[in-house]
Amino acid sequence: MLGGYRLPSLTTVVCGLFVAYILQSVWTLGQLFVHPSCPAPTDCYQPLIATNPPLQLLAFTSLSRSPSHPRELELVHRLNSFPYDTPYEELLEVQLPLRVRNNGSYFLHLFLTPPHIEPEDWSDLVRGEHSVYAFSHLTEYQVPAASTFTLLGEDNTQAQKEKENKEQQQNKQHHTAQKAVTHFQSQVTFNILTDPVGLPRQDLPYDLGHALRLDSRGRYLPILHVDTLSARTRDLVEVTPDLTHTNLTLKYFPISTGS
Ligand SMILES: *[C@@H]1O[C@H](CO)[C@@H](O)[C@H](O)[C@H]1NC(C)=O
Ligand SMILES: *[C@@H]1O[C@H](CO)[C@@H](O)[C@H](O)[C@H]1NC(C)=O
């Protein structure tokens, strides 16, 4: 056995980076929960959500990360009066276009709008004063579980050393088998900050400030957040060329600043 100091293995480094990423994400999310101080109401942005506005939830799938035309969107869910004060869950069946089935990417686009907005009405949807938007990846590239097994099962004993050339050829074959393919994220969780808290105009955490949009009366629009931290590997479904439909669970939780 080797004693003394060893360089950290690649696994350690990757795990380290992953932990750092998680911590950063938790920090970003955490800032939503920290109650920012709001000394006087005039120093603060007041929330539109304090007036209990009726909100419509619209969910679209798209091949495009940033669609520029309604034709690029496929409406998969419309909830005319979205009960955003309570947790909510909906099982949707979505179609997978050929491009997704051929190792492509797929995206979910969420909008919160006033109830009268029609899903086809692009300008109201995108530029409406009270329109709120968030998006999520619906696919991820992963090596299919079956070929990971092949890798682990591969035997590399001394006896096989003579067959090295042969093995190298096999490795090349494994290499093609190992290719990452599209996996569908079958569960997406999103949140809205439902606490009617005023947020200080000064000293707003950058991430929060960035997420704020104001209406013409200076009230901030509901903060819609897709919870990427809750996306789990076991919810990934391998997309094969003949998987034309699949299920998507849309989960919603209201969040508060904890005050
Ligand atoms: C699928 O696409 C990803 C990303 O573009 C690529 O890395 C991978 O090799 C592709 N897999 C196949 C089987 O073509
Ligand atoms: C989708 O969900 C329905 C209802 O739970 C189930 O019957 C169906 O088999 C599911 N489809 C897929 C592709 O998992």
PDB file of C-alpha atoms and ligand atoms in Angstrom:
ATOM      1  CA  MET A   1       0.000   0.000   0.000  1.00  0.00           C
ATOM      2  CA  LEU A   2       1.194   3.499  -0.697  1.00  0.00           C
ATOM      3  CA  GLY A   3       1.864   5.505   2.443  1.00  0.00           C
ATOM      4  CA  GLY A   4       2.044   9.231   3.074  1.00  0.00           C
ATOM      5  CA  TYR A   5       0.661  11.986   0.962  1.00  0.00           C
ATOM      6  CA  ARG A   6      -1.355  11.297  -2.135  1.00  0.00           C
ATOM      7  CA  LEU A   7      -2.958  13.695  -4.532  1.00  0.00           C
ATOM      8  CA  PRO A   8      -6.722  13.811  -4.102  1.00  0.00           C
ATOM      9  CA  SER A   9      -8.422  11.513  -6.560  1.00  0.00           C
ATOM     10  CA  LEU A  10     -10.578  12.824  -9.351  1.00  0.00           C
ATOM     11  CA  THR A  11     -13.631  11.560  -7.479  1.00  0.00           C
ATOM     12  CA  THR A  12     -12.671  13.643  -4.430  1.00  0.00           C
ATOM     13  CA  VAL A  13     -12.207  16.730  -6.571  1.00  0.00           C
ATOM     14  CA  VAL A  14     -15.495  16.217  -8.395  1.00  0.00           C
ATOM     15  CA  CYS A  15     -17.321  15.589  -5.106  1.00  0.00           C
ATOM     16  CA  GLY A  16     -15.704  18.715  -3.668  1.00  0.00           C
ATOM     17  CA  LEU A  17     -16.853  20.805  -6.586  1.00  0.00           C
ATOM     18  CA  PHE A  18     -20.312  19.327  -6.324  1.00  0.00           C
ATOM     19  CA  VAL A  19     -20.543  20.140  -2.607  1.00  0.00           C
ATOM     20  CA  ALA A  20     -19.365  23.688  -3.354  1.00  0.00           C
ATOM     21  CA  TYR A  21     -22.061  23.997  -5.994  1.00  0.00           C
ATOM     22  CA  ILE A  22     -24.728  22.721  -3.587  1.00  0.00           C
ATOM     23  CA  LEU A  23     -23.596  25.147  -0.901  1.00  0.00           C
ATOM     24  CA  GLN A  24     -23.716  28.013  -3.363  1.00  0.00           C
ATOM     25  CA  SER A  25     -27.245  27.051  -4.435  1.00  0.00           C
ATOM     26  CA  VAL A  26     -28.385  26.686  -0.822  1.00  0.00           C
ATOM     27  CA  TRP A  27     -26.929  30.120  -0.102  1.00  0.00           C
ATOM     28  CA  THR A  28     -28.814  31.637  -3.033  1.00  0.00           C
ATOM     29  CA  LEU A  29     -32.052  30.014  -1.942  1.00  0.00           C
ATOM     30  CA  GLY A  30     -31.326  30.844   1.699  1.00  0.00           C
ATOM     31  CA  GLN A  31     -31.252  34.519   0.886  1.00  0.00           C
ATOM     32  CA  LEU A  32     -34.903  34.230  -0.043  1.00  0.00           C
ATOM     33  CA  PHE A  33     -35.630  32.964   3.440  1.00  0.00           C
ATOM     34  CA  VAL A  34     -33.636  35.542   5.350  1.00  0.00           C
ATOM     35  CA  HIS A  35     -36.070  38.232   6.360  1.00  0.00           C
ATOM     36  CA  PRO A  36     -34.559  41.429   5.018  1.00  0.00           C
ATOM     37  CA  SER A  37     -34.978  44.387   7.283  1.00  0.00           C
ATOM     38  CA  CYS A  38     -37.527  46.914   6.175  1.00  0.00           C
ATOM     39  CA  PRO A  39     -37.411  49.873   8.544  1.00  0.00           C
ATOM     40  CA  ALA A  40     -40.123  52.069   6.995  1.00  0.00           C
ATOM     41  CA  PRO A  41     -42.673  51.048   4.341  1.00  0.00           C
ATOM     42  CA  THR A  42     -41.521  53.844   2.027  1.00  0.00           C
ATOM     43  CA  ASP A  43     -37.989  52.385   1.990  1.00  0.00           C
ATOM     44  CA  CYS A  44     -39.358  49.152   0.617  1.00  0.00           C
ATOM     45  CA  TYR A  45     -40.784  47.534  -2.445  1.00  0.00           C
ATOM     46  CA  GLN A  46     -44.231  46.268  -1.561  1.00  0.00           C
ATOM     47  CA  PRO A  47     -45.426  42.971  -3.041  1.00  0.00           C
ATOM     48  CA  LEU A  48     -48.260  42.719  -5.513  1.00  0.00           C
ATOM     49  CA  ILE A  49     -49.051  39.366  -3.923  1.00  0.00           C
ATOM     50  CA  ALA A  50     -50.231  41.206  -0.766  1.00  0.00           C
ATOM     51  CA  THR A  51     -53.365  42.155  -2.747  1.00  0.00           C
ATOM     52  CA  ASN A  52     -54.142  38.441  -3.386  1.00  0.00           C
ATOM     53  CA  PRO A  53     -54.280  38.855  -7.160  1.00  0.00           C
ATOM     54  CA  PRO A  54     -55.842  36.001  -9.137  1.00  0.00           C
ATOM     55  CA  LEU A  55     -53.022  34.310 -11.060  1.00  0.00           C
ATOM     56  CA  GLN A  56     -53.084  31.998 -14.018  1.00  0.00           C
ATOM     57  CA  LEU A  57     -50.439  29.311 -14.363  1.00  0.00           C
ATOM     58  CA  LEU A  58     -49.326  28.381 -17.870  1.00  0.00           C
ATOM     59  CA  ALA A  59     -46.814  25.630 -18.583  1.00  0.00           C
ATOM     60  CA  PHE A  60     -45.273  25.082 -21.991  1.00  0.00           C
ATOM     61  CA  THR A  61     -42.726  22.644 -23.316  1.00  0.00           C
ATOM     62  CA  SER A  62     -40.289  23.700 -26.005  1.00  0.00           C
ATOM     63  CA  LEU A  63     -37.259  22.556 -27.943  1.00  0.00           C
ATOM     64  CA  SER A  64     -35.919  26.031 -27.439  1.00  0.00           C
ATOM     65  CA  ARG A  65     -34.190  27.397 -24.356  1.00  0.00           C
ATOM     66  CA  SER A  66     -35.407  30.898 -25.201  1.00  0.00           C
ATOM     67  CA  PRO A  67     -38.325  30.708 -27.619  1.00  0.00           C
ATOM     68  CA  SER A  68     -39.109  33.799 -29.654  1.00  0.00           C
ATOM     69  CA  HIS A  69     -42.384  32.728 -31.217  1.00  0.00           C
ATOM     70  CA  PRO A  70     -45.540  31.034 -29.857  1.00  0.00           C
ATOM     71  CA  ARG A  71     -45.097  28.322 -32.486  1.00  0.00           C
ATOM     72  CA  GLU A  72     -42.053  27.151 -30.555  1.00  0.00           C
ATOM     73  CA  LEU A  73     -44.198  26.494 -27.492  1.00  0.00           C
ATOM     74  CA  GLU A  74     -46.512  23.588 -26.729  1.00  0.00           C
ATOM     75  CA  LEU A  75     -49.086  24.302 -24.024  1.00  0.00           C
ATOM     76  CA  VAL A  76     -49.119  21.381 -21.575  1.00  0.00           C
ATOM     77  CA  HIS A  77     -50.981  22.909 -18.656  1.00  0.00           C
ATOM     78  CA  ARG A  78     -53.281  25.826 -17.971  1.00  0.00           C
ATOM     79  CA  LEU A  79     -54.707  26.611 -14.562  1.00  0.00           C
ATOM     80  CA  ASN A  80     -56.957  29.623 -14.751  1.00  0.00           C
ATOM     81  CA  SER A  81     -57.040  30.380 -11.049  1.00  0.00           C
ATOM     82  CA  PHE A  82     -53.921  29.025  -9.509  1.00  0.00           C
ATOM     83  CA  PRO A  83     -54.302  28.397  -5.729  1.00  0.00           C
ATOM     84  CA  TYR A  84     -50.788  29.574  -4.954  1.00  0.00           C
ATOM     85  CA  ASP A  85     -51.278  29.640  -1.172  1.00  0.00           C
ATOM     86  CA  THR A  86     -51.328  25.850  -0.937  1.00  0.00           C
ATOM     87  CA  PRO A  87     -49.066  23.057  -2.224  1.00  0.00           C
ATOM     88  CA  TYR A  88     -50.201  21.710  -5.540  1.00  0.00           C
ATOM     89  CA  GLU A  89     -49.323  18.770  -7.746  1.00  0.00           C
ATOM     90  CA  GLU A  90     -50.311  17.841 -11.276  1.00  0.00           C
ATOM     91  CA  LEU A  91     -49.466  14.809 -13.382  1.00  0.00           C
ATOM     92  CA  LEU A  92     -49.063  15.778 -17.011  1.00  0.00           C
ATOM     93  CA  GLU A  93     -48.563  13.598 -20.027  1.00  0.00           C
ATOM     94  CA  VAL A  94     -46.166  15.275 -22.420  1.00  0.00           C
ATOM     95  CA  GLN A  95     -45.213  14.457 -25.978  1.00  0.00           C
ATOM     96  CA  LEU A  96     -41.575  14.021 -26.839  1.00  0.00           C
ATOM     97  CA  PRO A  97     -40.838  15.421 -30.299  1.00  0.00           C
ATOM     98  CA  LEU A  98     -38.591  13.465 -32.610  1.00  0.00           C
ATOM     99  CA  ARG A  99     -35.672  15.826 -32.006  1.00  0.00           C
ATOM    100  CA  VAL A 100     -35.787  15.128 -28.262  1.00  0.00           C
ATOM    101  CA  ARG A 101     -35.998  11.387 -28.885  1.00  0.00           C
ATOM    102  CA  ASN A 102     -32.947  11.732 -31.124  1.00  0.00           C
ATOM    103  CA  ASN A 103     -30.773  12.853 -28.214  1.00  0.00           C
ATOM    104  CA  GLY A 104     -32.067  16.444 -28.133  1.00  0.00           C
ATOM    105  CA  SER A 105     -32.864  18.860 -25.307  1.00  0.00           C
ATOM    106  CA  TYR A 106     -36.263  19.866 -23.974  1.00  0.00           C
ATOM    107  CA  PHE A 107     -37.344  22.787 -21.820  1.00  0.00           C
ATOM    108  CA  LEU A 108     -40.236  23.806 -19.604  1.00  0.00           C
ATOM    109  CA  HIS A 109     -41.424  27.424 -19.637  1.00  0.00           C
ATOM    110  CA  LEU A 110     -43.661  28.612 -16.811  1.00  0.00           C
ATOM    111  CA  PHE A 111     -45.693  31.805 -16.807  1.00  0.00           C
ATOM    112  CA  LEU A 112     -47.798  33.461 -14.144  1.00  0.00           C
ATOM    113  CA  THR A 113     -50.216  35.913 -15.676  1.00  0.00           C
ATOM    114  CA  PRO A 114     -53.544  37.579 -14.962  1.00  0.00           C
ATOM    115  CA  PRO A 115     -56.311  35.029 -15.721  1.00  0.00           C
ATOM    116  CA  HIS A 116     -57.571  36.702 -18.900  1.00  0.00           C
ATOM    117  CA  ILE A 117     -54.300  36.287 -20.825  1.00  0.00           C
ATOM    118  CA  GLU A 118     -54.608  33.750 -23.644  1.00  0.00           C
ATOM    119  CA  PRO A 119     -51.691  31.310 -24.064  1.00  0.00           C
ATOM    120  CA  GLU A 120     -51.421  32.190 -27.772  1.00  0.00           C
ATOM    121  CA  ASP A 121     -51.176  35.881 -27.059  1.00  0.00           C
ATOM    122  CA  TRP A 122     -47.413  36.152 -27.217  1.00  0.00           C
ATOM    123  CA  SER A 123     -47.030  39.882 -26.582  1.00  0.00           C
ATOM    124  CA  ASP A 124     -49.277  39.806 -23.494  1.00  0.00           C
ATOM    125  CA  LEU A 125     -47.547  36.679 -22.288  1.00  0.00           C
ATOM    126  CA  VAL A 126     -44.017  37.970 -22.657  1.00  0.00           C
ATOM    127  CA  ARG A 127     -44.366  41.703 -22.298  1.00  0.00           C
ATOM    128  CA  GLY A 128     -47.478  41.895 -20.108  1.00  0.00           C
ATOM    129  CA  GLU A 129     -46.901  44.151 -17.135  1.00  0.00           C
ATOM    130  CA  HIS A 130     -47.955  41.423 -14.722  1.00  0.00           C
ATOM    131  CA  SER A 131     -46.397  38.462 -16.482  1.00  0.00           C
ATOM    132  CA  VAL A 132     -43.873  36.448 -14.499  1.00  0.00           C
ATOM    133  CA  TYR A 133     -41.637  33.864 -16.093  1.00  0.00           C
ATOM    134  CA  ALA A 134     -39.337  30.993 -15.138  1.00  0.00           C
ATOM    135  CA  PHE A 135     -37.843  28.122 -17.071  1.00  0.00           C
ATOM    136  CA  SER A 136     -36.439  24.701 -16.339  1.00  0.00           C
ATOM    137  CA  HIS A 137     -34.428  22.064 -18.166  1.00  0.00           C
ATOM    138  CA  LEU A 138     -36.531  18.971 -18.826  1.00  0.00           C
ATOM    139  CA  THR A 139     -33.636  16.871 -20.044  1.00  0.00           C
ATOM    140  CA  GLU A 140     -30.159  15.962 -18.960  1.00  0.00           C
ATOM    141  CA  TYR A 141     -27.427  13.958 -20.635  1.00  0.00           C
ATOM    142  CA  GLN A 142     -26.505  10.800 -18.771  1.00  0.00           C
ATOM    143  CA  VAL A 143     -24.835   7.534 -19.583  1.00  0.00           C
ATOM    144  CA  PRO A 144     -27.642   4.934 -19.560  1.00  0.00           C
ATOM    145  CA  ALA A 145     -27.618   2.837 -16.383  1.00  0.00           C
ATOM    146  CA  ALA A 146     -27.201  -0.437 -18.298  1.00  0.00           C
ATOM    147  CA  SER A 147     -23.888   0.562 -19.888  1.00  0.00           C
ATOM    148  CA  THR A 148     -22.553   1.822 -16.516  1.00  0.00           C
ATOM    149  CA  PHE A 149     -23.084  -1.715 -15.317  1.00  0.00           C
ATOM    150  CA  THR A 150     -21.032  -3.088 -18.189  1.00  0.00           C
ATOM    151  CA  LEU A 151     -18.227  -0.755 -17.172  1.00  0.00           C
ATOM    152  CA  LEU A 152     -18.230  -1.855 -13.540  1.00  0.00           C
ATOM    153  CA  GLY A 153     -18.451  -5.500 -14.491  1.00  0.00           C
ATOM    154  CA  GLU A 154     -15.414  -5.214 -16.717  1.00  0.00           C
ATOM    155  CA  ASP A 155     -12.613  -7.450 -15.478  1.00  0.00           C
ATOM    156  CA  ASN A 156      -9.023  -6.235 -15.541  1.00  0.00           C
ATOM    157  CA  THR A 157      -7.024  -9.093 -13.977  1.00  0.00           C
ATOM    158  CA  GLN A 158      -3.389  -9.995 -14.782  1.00  0.00           C
ATOM    159  CA  ALA A 159      -4.461 -13.041 -16.749  1.00  0.00           C
ATOM    160  CA  GLN A 160      -6.135 -10.813 -19.245  1.00  0.00           C
ATOM    161  CA  LYS A 161      -3.025  -8.741 -19.843  1.00  0.00           C
ATOM    162  CA  GLU A 162      -2.020 -10.779 -22.854  1.00  0.00           C
ATOM    163  CA  LYS A 163      -5.303  -9.924 -24.431  1.00  0.00           C
ATOM    164  CA  GLU A 164      -4.566  -6.241 -24.094  1.00  0.00           C
ATOM    165  CA  ASN A 165      -4.905  -5.499 -27.764  1.00  0.00           C
ATOM    166  CA  LYS A 166      -8.196  -7.257 -27.881  1.00  0.00           C
ATOM    167  CA  GLU A 167      -9.339  -5.329 -24.830  1.00  0.00           C
ATOM    168  CA  GLN A 168      -8.438  -2.030 -26.349  1.00  0.00           C
ATOM    169  CA  GLN A 169     -10.665  -2.853 -29.242  1.00  0.00           C
ATOM    170  CA  GLN A 170     -13.413  -3.775 -26.830  1.00  0.00           C
ATOM    171  CA  ASN A 171     -12.860  -0.522 -24.976  1.00  0.00           C
ATOM    172  CA  LYS A 172     -13.494   1.355 -28.161  1.00  0.00           C
ATOM    173  CA  GLN A 173     -16.776  -0.471 -28.443  1.00  0.00           C
ATOM    174  CA  HIS A 174     -17.557   0.352 -24.805  1.00  0.00           C
ATOM    175  CA  HIS A 175     -16.804   3.938 -25.616  1.00  0.00           C
ATOM    176  CA  THR A 176     -19.695   4.088 -28.049  1.00  0.00           C
ATOM    177  CA  ALA A 177     -21.920   2.262 -25.576  1.00  0.00           C
ATOM    178  CA  GLN A 178     -20.963   4.778 -22.862  1.00  0.00           C
ATOM    179  CA  LYS A 179     -22.217   7.796 -24.754  1.00  0.00           C
ATOM    180  CA  ALA A 180     -24.489  10.061 -22.773  1.00  0.00           C
ATOM    181  CA  VAL A 181     -28.062  10.163 -24.010  1.00  0.00           C
ATOM    182  CA  THR A 182     -31.067  12.355 -23.274  1.00  0.00           C
ATOM    183  CA  HIS A 183     -32.879  11.623 -20.017  1.00  0.00           C
ATOM    184  CA  PHE A 184     -36.194  13.208 -19.140  1.00  0.00           C
ATOM    185  CA  GLN A 185     -36.618  14.974 -15.798  1.00  0.00           C
ATOM    186  CA  SER A 186     -39.979  13.515 -14.805  1.00  0.00           C
ATOM    187  CA  GLN A 187     -40.519  15.826 -11.840  1.00  0.00           C
ATOM    188  CA  VAL A 188     -40.176  19.592 -11.650  1.00  0.00           C
ATOM    189  CA  THR A 189     -40.750  21.562  -8.451  1.00  0.00           C
ATOM    190  CA  PHE A 190     -41.374  25.284  -8.361  1.00  0.00           C
ATOM    191  CA  ASN A 191     -42.097  27.881  -5.709  1.00  0.00           C
ATOM    192  CA  ILE A 192     -43.599  31.305  -5.282  1.00  0.00           C
ATOM    193  CA  LEU A 193     -42.669  33.621  -2.446  1.00  0.00           C
ATOM    194  CA  THR A 194     -46.137  34.093  -0.968  1.00  0.00           C
ATOM    195  CA  ASP A 195     -45.224  36.084   2.134  1.00  0.00           C
ATOM    196  CA  PRO A 196     -46.432  39.649   1.729  1.00  0.00           C
ATOM    197  CA  VAL A 197     -43.107  41.103   2.887  1.00  0.00           C
ATOM    198  CA  GLY A 198     -41.718  44.450   1.912  1.00  0.00           C
ATOM    199  CA  LEU A 199     -38.204  44.258   0.520  1.00  0.00           C
ATOM    200  CA  PRO A 200     -35.699  47.035   1.234  1.00  0.00           C
ATOM    201  CA  ARG A 201     -34.816  49.199  -1.750  1.00  0.00           C
ATOM    202  CA  GLN A 202     -31.247  49.367  -0.481  1.00  0.00           C
ATOM    203  CA  ASP A 203     -29.126  46.363   0.498  1.00  0.00           C
ATOM    204  CA  LEU A 204     -31.199  43.877  -1.430  1.00  0.00           C
ATOM    205  CA  PRO A 205     -29.200  40.668  -1.982  1.00  0.00           C
ATOM    206  CA  TYR A 206     -28.106  40.691  -5.598  1.00  0.00           C
ATOM    207  CA  ASP A 207     -29.876  37.455  -6.557  1.00  0.00           C
ATOM    208  CA  LEU A 208     -33.109  38.710  -5.100  1.00  0.00           C
ATOM    209  CA  GLY A 209     -32.714  42.148  -6.657  1.00  0.00           C
ATOM    210  CA  HIS A 210     -32.156  40.464  -9.988  1.00  0.00           C
ATOM    211  CA  ALA A 211     -35.365  38.433  -9.615  1.00  0.00           C
ATOM    212  CA  LEU A 212     -37.470  41.481  -8.784  1.00  0.00           C
ATOM    213  CA  ARG A 213     -39.716  43.045 -11.365  1.00  0.00           C
ATOM    214  CA  LEU A 214     -41.850  46.036 -10.598  1.00  0.00           C
ATOM    215  CA  ASP A 215     -45.230  46.967 -11.998  1.00  0.00           C
ATOM    216  CA  SER A 216     -46.210  50.506 -12.929  1.00  0.00           C
ATOM    217  CA  ARG A 217     -47.257  51.190  -9.342  1.00  0.00           C
ATOM    218  CA  GLY A 218     -43.870  50.169  -8.006  1.00  0.00           C
ATOM    219  CA  ARG A 219     -44.998  46.883  -6.509  1.00  0.00           C
ATOM    220  CA  TYR A 220     -42.831  43.862  -7.063  1.00  0.00           C
ATOM    221  CA  LEU A 221     -44.308  40.966  -9.023  1.00  0.00           C
ATOM    222  CA  PRO A 222     -44.553  37.472  -7.502  1.00  0.00           C
ATOM    223  CA  ILE A 223     -41.172  35.741  -7.299  1.00  0.00           C
ATOM    224  CA  LEU A 224     -41.334  32.485  -9.234  1.00  0.00           C
ATOM    225  CA  HIS A 225     -38.522  30.048  -8.617  1.00  0.00           C
ATOM    226  CA  VAL A 226     -37.782  26.621 -10.093  1.00  0.00           C
ATOM    227  CA  ASP A 227     -36.252  24.421  -7.420  1.00  0.00           C
ATOM    228  CA  THR A 228     -33.372  22.796  -9.297  1.00  0.00           C
ATOM    229  CA  LEU A 229     -31.980  21.440  -6.013  1.00  0.00           C
ATOM    230  CA  SER A 230     -34.922  19.080  -5.658  1.00  0.00           C
ATOM    231  CA  ALA A 231     -34.288  17.506  -9.071  1.00  0.00           C
ATOM    232  CA  ARG A 232     -33.216  13.960  -8.372  1.00  0.00           C
ATOM    233  CA  THR A 233     -31.350  11.473 -10.512  1.00  0.00           C
ATOM    234  CA  ARG A 234     -33.933   8.779  -9.811  1.00  0.00           C
ATOM    235  CA  ASP A 235     -36.568  10.928 -11.520  1.00  0.00           C
ATOM    236  CA  LEU A 236     -34.610  10.791 -14.773  1.00  0.00           C
ATOM    237  CA  VAL A 237     -36.166   8.602 -17.442  1.00  0.00           C
ATOM    238  CA  GLU A 238     -34.011   7.430 -20.320  1.00  0.00           C
ATOM    239  CA  VAL A 239     -35.379   8.722 -23.607  1.00  0.00           C
ATOM    240  CA  THR A 240     -35.360   6.098 -26.323  1.00  0.00           C
ATOM    241  CA  PRO A 241     -36.369   6.772 -29.952  1.00  0.00           C
ATOM    242  CA  ASP A 242     -39.744   5.059 -29.411  1.00  0.00           C
ATOM    243  CA  LEU A 243     -40.676   6.947 -26.215  1.00  0.00           C
ATOM    244  CA  THR A 244     -43.225   9.302 -27.759  1.00  0.00           C
ATOM    245  CA  HIS A 245     -45.029  10.186 -24.502  1.00  0.00           C
ATOM    246  CA  THR A 246     -43.918  10.434 -20.935  1.00  0.00           C
ATOM    247  CA  ASN A 247     -45.196  11.712 -17.594  1.00  0.00           C
ATOM    248  CA  LEU A 248     -44.191  14.935 -15.972  1.00  0.00           C
ATOM    249  CA  THR A 249     -45.129  15.712 -12.377  1.00  0.00           C
ATOM    250  CA  LEU A 250     -45.368  19.414 -11.729  1.00  0.00           C
ATOM    251  CA  LYS A 251     -45.032  20.153  -8.014  1.00  0.00           C
ATOM    252  CA  TYR A 252     -45.643  23.462  -6.350  1.00  0.00           C
ATOM    253  CA  PHE A 253     -44.890  24.719  -2.840  1.00  0.00           C
ATOM    254  CA  PRO A 254     -45.446  28.224  -1.543  1.00  0.00           C
ATOM    255  CA  ILE A 255     -42.432  29.563   0.324  1.00  0.00           C
ATOM    256  CA  SER A 256     -42.191  32.204   2.977  1.00  0.00           C
ATOM    257  CA  THR A 257     -39.302  34.244   4.299  1.00  0.00           C
ATOM    258  CA  GLY A 258     -39.703  32.467   7.623  1.00  0.00           C
ATOM    259  CA  SER A 259     -40.877  35.568   9.481  1.00  0.00           C
TER     260      SER A 259
HETATM  261  C1  LIG B   1     -25.974  12.987 -27.186  1.00  0.00           C
HETATM  262  O1  LIG B   1     -25.677  14.365 -27.072  1.00  0.00           O
HETATM  263  C2  LIG B   1     -24.664  14.656 -26.134  1.00  0.00           C
HETATM  264  C3  LIG B   1     -24.543  16.154 -26.001  1.00  0.00           C
HETATM  265  O2  LIG B   1     -24.534  16.793 -27.233  1.00  0.00           O
HETATM  266  C4  LIG B   1     -23.352  14.014 -26.582  1.00  0.00           C
HETATM  267  O3  LIG B   1     -22.352  14.269 -25.633  1.00  0.00           O
HETATM  268  C5  LIG B   1     -23.578  12.514 -26.710  1.00  0.00           C
HETATM  269  O4  LIG B   1     -22.409  11.905 -27.204  1.00  0.00           O
HETATM  270  C6  LIG B   1     -24.749  12.228 -27.635  1.00  0.00           C
HETATM  271  N1  LIG B   1     -25.021  10.783 -27.618  1.00  0.00           N
HETATM  272  C7  LIG B   1     -25.195  10.075 -28.727  1.00  0.00           C
HETATM  273  C8  LIG B   1     -25.519   8.631 -28.527  1.00  0.00           C
HETATM  274  O5  LIG B   1     -25.069  10.572 -29.840  1.00  0.00           O
HETATM  275  C1  LIG B   2     -48.238   7.966 -16.615  1.00  0.00           C
HETATM  276  O1  LIG B   2     -49.071   7.947 -15.489  1.00  0.00           O
HETATM  277  C2  LIG B   2     -50.244   7.162 -15.650  1.00  0.00           C
HETATM  278  C3  LIG B   2     -51.091   7.331 -14.411  1.00  0.00           C
HETATM  279  O2  LIG B   2     -50.368   7.172 -13.237  1.00  0.00           O
HETATM  280  C4  LIG B   2     -49.802   5.700 -15.846  1.00  0.00           C
HETATM  281  O3  LIG B   2     -50.953   4.910 -16.036  1.00  0.00           O
HETATM  282  C5  LIG B   2     -48.910   5.633 -17.082  1.00  0.00           C
HETATM  283  O4  LIG B   2     -48.420   4.335 -17.238  1.00  0.00           O
HETATM  284  C6  LIG B   2     -47.739   6.586 -16.957  1.00  0.00           C
HETATM  285  N1  LIG B   2     -47.016   6.617 -18.207  1.00  0.00           N
HETATM  286  C7  LIG B   2     -45.686   6.487 -18.251  1.00  0.00           C
HETATM  287  C8  LIG B   2     -45.080   6.605 -19.613  1.00  0.00           C
HETATM  288  O5  LIG B   2     -44.989   6.318 -17.254  1.00  0.00           O
END
